[in-house]
């Protein structure tokens, strides 16, 4: 059924991309302060998140290798359960290219398979990547994610007209297209200035600026300018249906086994009584089971 379109209140989904040293972590904290509320940070940068403790009050959880998707999902869920208003993921690149990240797992799965077919390995990795995206997009926290960019060096003219060598950022270190999942993408330079490669808010069109707390306040005003969001029953039913189809596929269309596995996780409650947390746990369980089954199929091939 079609309905009249309307601006609704929303949670921020912001990506900060840039080379090492461009100010992504500091910029994320500035924006988080402008948004207001309790701030949490997932730190994968060897404890560097603690270096900014004098900037503002925030809590931190340090992730160490292996940087599995499960660790990210667990940390995001903990932040939601602790009622943090803003969650900074610093950085999201490790989930892709870090030790134990998706690229690492893909490589090891391909190397260990008899066929050596990398495409088959991608089919087992992609559900985890999709699960991470879904968790970020559906979180009740404002999400600010930093992503490193691949770096290069170029000859450029400075403000005095003299030629100098500068470090420049290229594509984010993440799966291609990941940046398009965000509402806003800020690209930081080594001079800590921002250009905007994506902006659904239209607040920063054609601007070049330095991030301050005011940046977060501007975003907060826009996010809160719409009507209150009401739960969408169709979305919930579709999500339950996707989960059920996934478990059916897992158990080769054995209805009893599929239902038993789902009821075991939801304590036997009817699907109409499932919470968002139930569906997140089911999604994680399904993805893990699918991955394990895929590994076994490769071994037995």
Short mmCIF file of C-alpha atoms in Angstrom, two decimals:
data_model
loop_
_atom_site.label_atom_id
_atom_site.label_comp_id
_atom_site.label_asym_id
_atom_site.label_seq_id
_atom_site.Cartn_x
_atom_site.Cartn_y
_atom_site.Cartn_z
CA UNK A 1 0.00 0.00 0.00
CA UNK A 2 1.33 3.44 -0.95
CA UNK A 3 1.32 6.27 1.59
CA UNK A 4 2.11 9.96 1.49
CA UNK A 5 5.82 10.58 1.90
CA UNK A 6 6.96 12.51 4.97
CA UNK A 7 10.17 13.48 6.73
CA UNK A 8 10.60 11.37 9.83
CA UNK A 9 12.99 11.60 12.73
CA UNK A 10 16.06 9.49 12.13
CA UNK A 11 19.29 8.23 13.63
CA UNK A 12 22.56 9.39 12.13
CA UNK A 13 24.53 7.03 9.91
CA UNK A 14 27.76 8.92 9.24
CA UNK A 15 31.02 7.68 7.73
CA UNK A 16 34.30 9.53 8.19
CA UNK A 17 36.90 8.45 5.64
CA UNK A 18 40.50 9.56 5.31
CA UNK A 19 44.14 8.49 5.54
CA UNK A 20 45.84 7.87 8.89
CA UNK A 21 46.40 11.19 10.64
CA UNK A 22 43.55 13.06 8.95
CA UNK A 23 41.59 13.46 12.20
CA UNK A 24 38.83 10.87 11.89
CA UNK A 25 38.65 9.95 15.58
CA UNK A 26 38.80 13.54 16.79
CA UNK A 27 36.19 14.58 14.22
CA UNK A 28 33.90 11.74 15.30
CA UNK A 29 34.08 12.91 18.92
CA UNK A 30 33.33 16.50 17.92
CA UNK A 31 30.23 15.42 16.02
CA UNK A 32 29.17 13.09 18.84
CA UNK A 33 29.28 15.98 21.32
CA UNK A 34 27.13 18.09 19.02
CA UNK A 35 24.57 15.30 18.74
CA UNK A 36 24.37 15.14 22.54
CA UNK A 37 23.85 12.30 25.00
CA UNK A 38 26.00 9.38 26.16
CA UNK A 39 28.89 8.48 23.86
CA UNK A 40 30.50 5.06 23.39
CA UNK A 41 33.41 4.09 21.18
CA UNK A 42 34.47 0.76 19.70
CA UNK A 43 38.25 1.07 19.37
CA UNK A 44 40.21 -1.21 17.02
CA UNK A 45 43.21 1.13 16.73
CA UNK A 46 45.41 -0.42 19.42
CA UNK A 47 44.00 1.67 22.24
CA UNK A 48 44.36 5.00 20.46
CA UNK A 49 40.78 5.87 21.39
CA UNK A 50 41.93 6.61 24.94
CA UNK A 51 44.23 9.36 23.67
CA UNK A 52 41.24 11.71 23.35
CA UNK A 53 39.93 11.27 26.89
CA UNK A 54 40.47 14.99 27.56
CA UNK A 55 38.24 15.99 24.64
CA UNK A 56 34.96 14.85 26.20
CA UNK A 57 33.37 12.14 28.35
CA UNK A 58 32.91 8.82 26.58
CA UNK A 59 33.18 5.12 27.30
CA UNK A 60 35.32 2.80 25.25
CA UNK A 61 35.48 -0.89 24.37
CA UNK A 62 38.71 -2.09 22.79
CA UNK A 63 38.56 -4.83 20.17
CA UNK A 64 41.69 -6.81 19.40
CA UNK A 65 42.51 -9.27 16.64
CA UNK A 66 40.88 -11.32 15.28
CA UNK A 67 38.50 -8.58 14.13
CA UNK A 68 35.54 -10.86 13.48
CA UNK A 69 32.13 -9.57 12.52
CA UNK A 70 30.75 -11.31 15.60
CA UNK A 71 32.85 -9.03 17.85
CA UNK A 72 31.48 -5.95 16.12
CA UNK A 73 27.89 -7.21 16.36
CA UNK A 74 28.32 -7.99 20.06
CA UNK A 75 29.81 -4.56 20.82
CA UNK A 76 27.02 -2.76 18.96
CA UNK A 77 24.42 -4.75 20.85
CA UNK A 78 26.09 -3.95 24.18
CA UNK A 79 26.04 -0.24 23.35
CA UNK A 80 22.33 -0.43 22.60
CA UNK A 81 21.56 -2.35 25.78
CA UNK A 82 23.51 0.23 27.81
CA UNK A 83 21.39 3.00 26.23
CA UNK A 84 24.22 4.97 24.66
CA UNK A 85 22.98 7.72 22.38
CA UNK A 86 25.99 7.83 20.05
CA UNK A 87 28.25 4.95 19.05
CA UNK A 88 31.56 5.60 17.30
CA UNK A 89 33.03 2.61 15.42
CA UNK A 90 36.73 3.39 15.09
CA UNK A 91 37.39 1.80 12.74
CA UNK A 92 35.10 -0.19 10.47
CA UNK A 93 38.01 -0.99 8.15
CA UNK A 94 39.31 -3.74 10.45
CA UNK A 95 36.09 -5.73 9.98
CA UNK A 96 37.01 -5.97 6.31
CA UNK A 97 40.81 -5.91 5.99
CA UNK A 98 42.09 -6.58 9.52
CA UNK A 99 43.38 -9.86 10.93
CA UNK A 100 40.35 -12.13 11.22
CA UNK A 101 38.27 -9.73 9.10
CA UNK A 102 36.18 -10.82 6.14
CA UNK A 103 38.99 -10.61 3.58
CA UNK A 104 41.23 -12.71 5.82
CA UNK A 105 38.51 -15.34 6.34
CA UNK A 106 37.75 -15.37 2.61
CA UNK A 107 41.39 -16.00 1.78
CA UNK A 108 41.74 -18.80 4.29
CA UNK A 109 38.51 -20.46 3.15
CA UNK A 110 39.61 -20.30 -0.48
CA UNK A 111 43.08 -21.66 0.30
CA UNK A 112 41.69 -24.56 2.36
CA UNK A 113 39.06 -25.59 -0.18
CA UNK A 114 39.74 -28.38 -2.65
CA UNK A 115 38.34 -26.38 -5.52
CA UNK A 116 40.18 -23.14 -4.74
CA UNK A 117 37.05 -21.34 -5.94
CA UNK A 118 37.04 -17.84 -4.47
CA UNK A 119 33.51 -17.17 -5.73
CA UNK A 120 32.16 -20.00 -3.59
CA UNK A 121 33.92 -18.49 -0.58
CA UNK A 122 32.28 -15.12 -1.22
CA UNK A 123 28.85 -16.74 -0.98
CA UNK A 124 29.68 -17.70 2.59
CA UNK A 125 31.26 -14.37 3.53
CA UNK A 126 28.59 -12.05 2.10
CA UNK A 127 25.84 -12.97 4.65
CA UNK A 128 28.11 -11.81 7.48
CA UNK A 129 28.86 -8.55 5.69
CA UNK A 130 25.14 -8.01 5.10
CA UNK A 131 24.46 -8.75 8.77
CA UNK A 132 26.90 -6.03 9.81
CA UNK A 133 25.26 -3.52 7.48
CA UNK A 134 21.78 -4.43 8.72
CA UNK A 135 22.87 -4.08 12.36
CA UNK A 136 24.37 -0.63 11.73
CA UNK A 137 21.36 0.61 9.77
CA UNK A 138 18.81 -0.67 12.29
CA UNK A 139 20.65 0.42 15.45
CA UNK A 140 18.82 2.70 17.86
CA UNK A 141 22.09 4.59 18.41
CA UNK A 142 23.49 7.31 16.21
CA UNK A 143 26.35 5.56 14.40
CA UNK A 144 29.58 7.31 13.38
CA UNK A 145 31.98 4.93 11.62
CA UNK A 146 35.52 5.76 10.59
CA UNK A 147 37.15 4.08 7.61
CA UNK A 148 40.75 4.36 6.55
CA UNK A 149 41.42 5.19 2.95
CA UNK A 150 44.19 3.79 0.82
CA UNK A 151 46.86 6.44 0.50
CA UNK A 152 48.94 7.81 -2.32
CA UNK A 153 51.23 10.79 -2.79
CA UNK A 154 50.80 13.56 -5.33
CA UNK A 155 52.61 16.72 -6.41
CA UNK A 156 50.35 19.66 -5.54
CA UNK A 157 50.61 23.42 -5.27
CA UNK A 158 50.26 24.97 -1.83
CA UNK A 159 48.59 28.29 -1.02
CA UNK A 160 51.82 30.11 -1.91
CA UNK A 161 51.94 28.53 -5.35
CA UNK A 162 54.88 26.29 -4.51
CA UNK A 163 54.86 22.60 -5.45
CA UNK A 164 54.96 20.11 -2.60
CA UNK A 165 54.30 16.41 -2.05
CA UNK A 166 51.09 15.66 -0.19
CA UNK A 167 49.51 12.46 1.09
CA UNK A 168 46.02 11.95 -0.35
CA UNK A 169 43.29 9.45 0.46
CA UNK A 170 41.73 7.19 -2.11
CA UNK A 171 38.98 4.58 -1.71
CA UNK A 172 37.89 3.52 1.81
CA UNK A 173 39.34 0.27 3.12
CA UNK A 174 36.08 -1.64 3.15
CA UNK A 175 34.00 -3.67 0.74
CA UNK A 176 33.27 -1.68 -2.41
CA UNK A 177 30.08 0.33 -2.01
CA UNK A 178 30.06 0.25 1.80
CA UNK A 179 30.18 4.06 1.96
CA UNK A 180 26.87 4.22 0.09
CA UNK A 181 25.10 2.59 3.03
CA UNK A 182 25.53 5.78 5.08
CA UNK A 183 23.36 8.90 5.12
CA UNK A 184 26.39 11.19 5.06
CA UNK A 185 30.03 10.56 4.10
CA UNK A 186 32.71 13.06 5.11
CA UNK A 187 36.09 12.71 3.41
CA UNK A 188 38.94 14.16 5.49
CA UNK A 189 42.22 15.44 4.12
CA UNK A 190 45.59 15.59 5.86
CA UNK A 191 44.82 19.26 6.55
CA UNK A 192 41.75 18.06 8.54
CA UNK A 193 39.34 19.72 6.10
CA UNK A 194 36.21 17.92 4.96
CA UNK A 195 34.70 17.46 1.54
CA UNK A 196 31.41 15.61 1.24
CA UNK A 197 31.09 12.68 -1.16
CA UNK A 198 27.54 11.80 -0.09
CA UNK A 199 24.92 13.87 1.71
CA UNK A 200 21.25 12.89 1.83
CA UNK A 201 20.62 15.81 4.18
CA UNK A 202 21.75 18.45 1.63
CA UNK A 203 23.18 20.40 4.57
CA UNK A 204 26.77 20.41 3.36
CA UNK A 205 26.49 20.65 -0.42
CA UNK A 206 29.68 21.95 -2.05
CA UNK A 207 31.16 22.95 1.30
CA UNK A 208 34.74 22.53 2.49
CA UNK A 209 35.02 22.88 6.26
CA UNK A 210 36.61 21.74 9.52
CA UNK A 211 34.53 19.55 11.84
CA UNK A 212 33.41 21.16 15.10
CA UNK A 213 30.72 20.46 17.69
CA UNK A 214 28.48 22.73 15.63
CA UNK A 215 28.63 20.15 12.82
CA UNK A 216 26.97 17.65 15.13
CA UNK A 217 24.37 20.19 16.24
CA UNK A 218 23.45 20.96 12.63
CA UNK A 219 23.01 17.24 11.96
CA UNK A 220 20.99 16.80 15.17
CA UNK A 221 18.54 19.54 14.20
CA UNK A 222 17.99 17.92 10.81
CA UNK A 223 17.58 14.42 12.26
CA UNK A 224 14.97 15.63 14.78
CA UNK A 225 13.04 17.84 12.37
CA UNK A 226 10.69 15.09 11.13
CA UNK A 227 7.71 13.33 12.63
CA UNK A 228 8.07 10.49 15.12
CA UNK A 229 8.84 7.10 13.58
CA UNK A 230 6.14 4.47 14.07
CA UNK A 231 6.93 0.75 13.96
CA UNK A 232 6.19 -0.71 10.54
CA UNK A 233 4.32 -4.01 10.88
CA UNK A 234 5.12 -5.01 7.30
CA UNK A 235 8.85 -4.55 7.90
CA UNK A 236 8.68 -6.77 10.98
CA UNK A 237 6.73 -9.48 9.15
CA UNK A 238 9.16 -9.38 6.23
CA UNK A 239 12.13 -9.74 8.58
CA UNK A 240 10.55 -12.74 10.32
CA UNK A 241 9.75 -14.28 6.92
CA UNK A 242 13.36 -13.86 5.75
CA UNK A 243 14.63 -15.52 8.92
CA UNK A 244 12.23 -18.42 8.53
CA UNK A 245 13.22 -18.98 4.89
CA UNK A 246 16.87 -18.92 5.94
CA UNK A 247 16.36 -21.61 8.60
CA UNK A 248 14.35 -23.72 6.15
CA UNK A 249 17.24 -23.56 3.68
CA UNK A 250 19.67 -24.43 6.47
CA UNK A 251 17.67 -27.54 7.43
CA UNK A 252 16.86 -28.60 3.85
CA UNK A 253 13.19 -27.56 4.12
CA UNK A 254 12.55 -29.63 7.24
CA UNK A 255 9.88 -27.49 8.89
CA UNK A 256 10.11 -29.19 12.29
CA UNK A 257 13.88 -28.76 12.57
CA UNK A 258 13.74 -25.14 11.39
CA UNK A 259 11.02 -24.21 13.84
CA UNK A 260 12.71 -26.07 16.70
CA UNK A 261 15.97 -24.18 16.13
CA UNK A 262 14.19 -20.81 16.12
CA UNK A 263 12.03 -21.62 19.15
CA UNK A 264 15.10 -22.75 21.09
CA UNK A 265 16.55 -19.25 20.69
CA UNK A 266 13.29 -17.41 21.41
CA UNK A 267 12.33 -19.60 24.41
CA UNK A 268 9.37 -21.06 22.54
CA UNK A 269 7.55 -17.73 22.20
CA UNK A 270 5.30 -17.13 19.19
CA UNK A 271 6.81 -14.98 16.44
CA UNK A 272 4.28 -12.21 17.12
CA UNK A 273 5.94 -11.76 20.52
CA UNK A 274 9.51 -11.60 19.22
CA UNK A 275 11.50 -8.48 20.02
CA UNK A 276 14.11 -6.74 17.88
CA UNK A 277 16.72 -8.36 20.11
CA UNK A 278 15.28 -11.81 19.35
CA UNK A 279 15.55 -11.16 15.63
CA UNK A 280 19.12 -9.91 15.93
CA UNK A 281 20.14 -13.04 17.81
CA UNK A 282 18.36 -15.22 15.25
CA UNK A 283 20.15 -13.43 12.41
CA UNK A 284 23.54 -13.95 14.08
CA UNK A 285 22.78 -17.61 14.75
CA UNK A 286 21.64 -18.20 11.17
CA UNK A 287 24.70 -16.54 9.67
CA UNK A 288 27.04 -18.56 11.91
CA UNK A 289 25.29 -21.84 11.10
CA UNK A 290 25.41 -21.06 7.37
CA UNK A 291 29.10 -20.27 7.56
CA UNK A 292 29.87 -23.50 9.44
CA UNK A 293 27.84 -25.52 6.97
CA UNK A 294 29.69 -23.90 4.07
CA UNK A 295 33.05 -24.80 5.57
CA UNK A 296 31.95 -28.42 6.03
CA UNK A 297 30.70 -28.59 2.44
CA UNK A 298 34.13 -27.42 1.23
CA UNK A 299 35.88 -30.05 3.34
CA UNK A 300 33.62 -32.83 2.04
CA UNK A 301 33.71 -31.66 -1.59
#
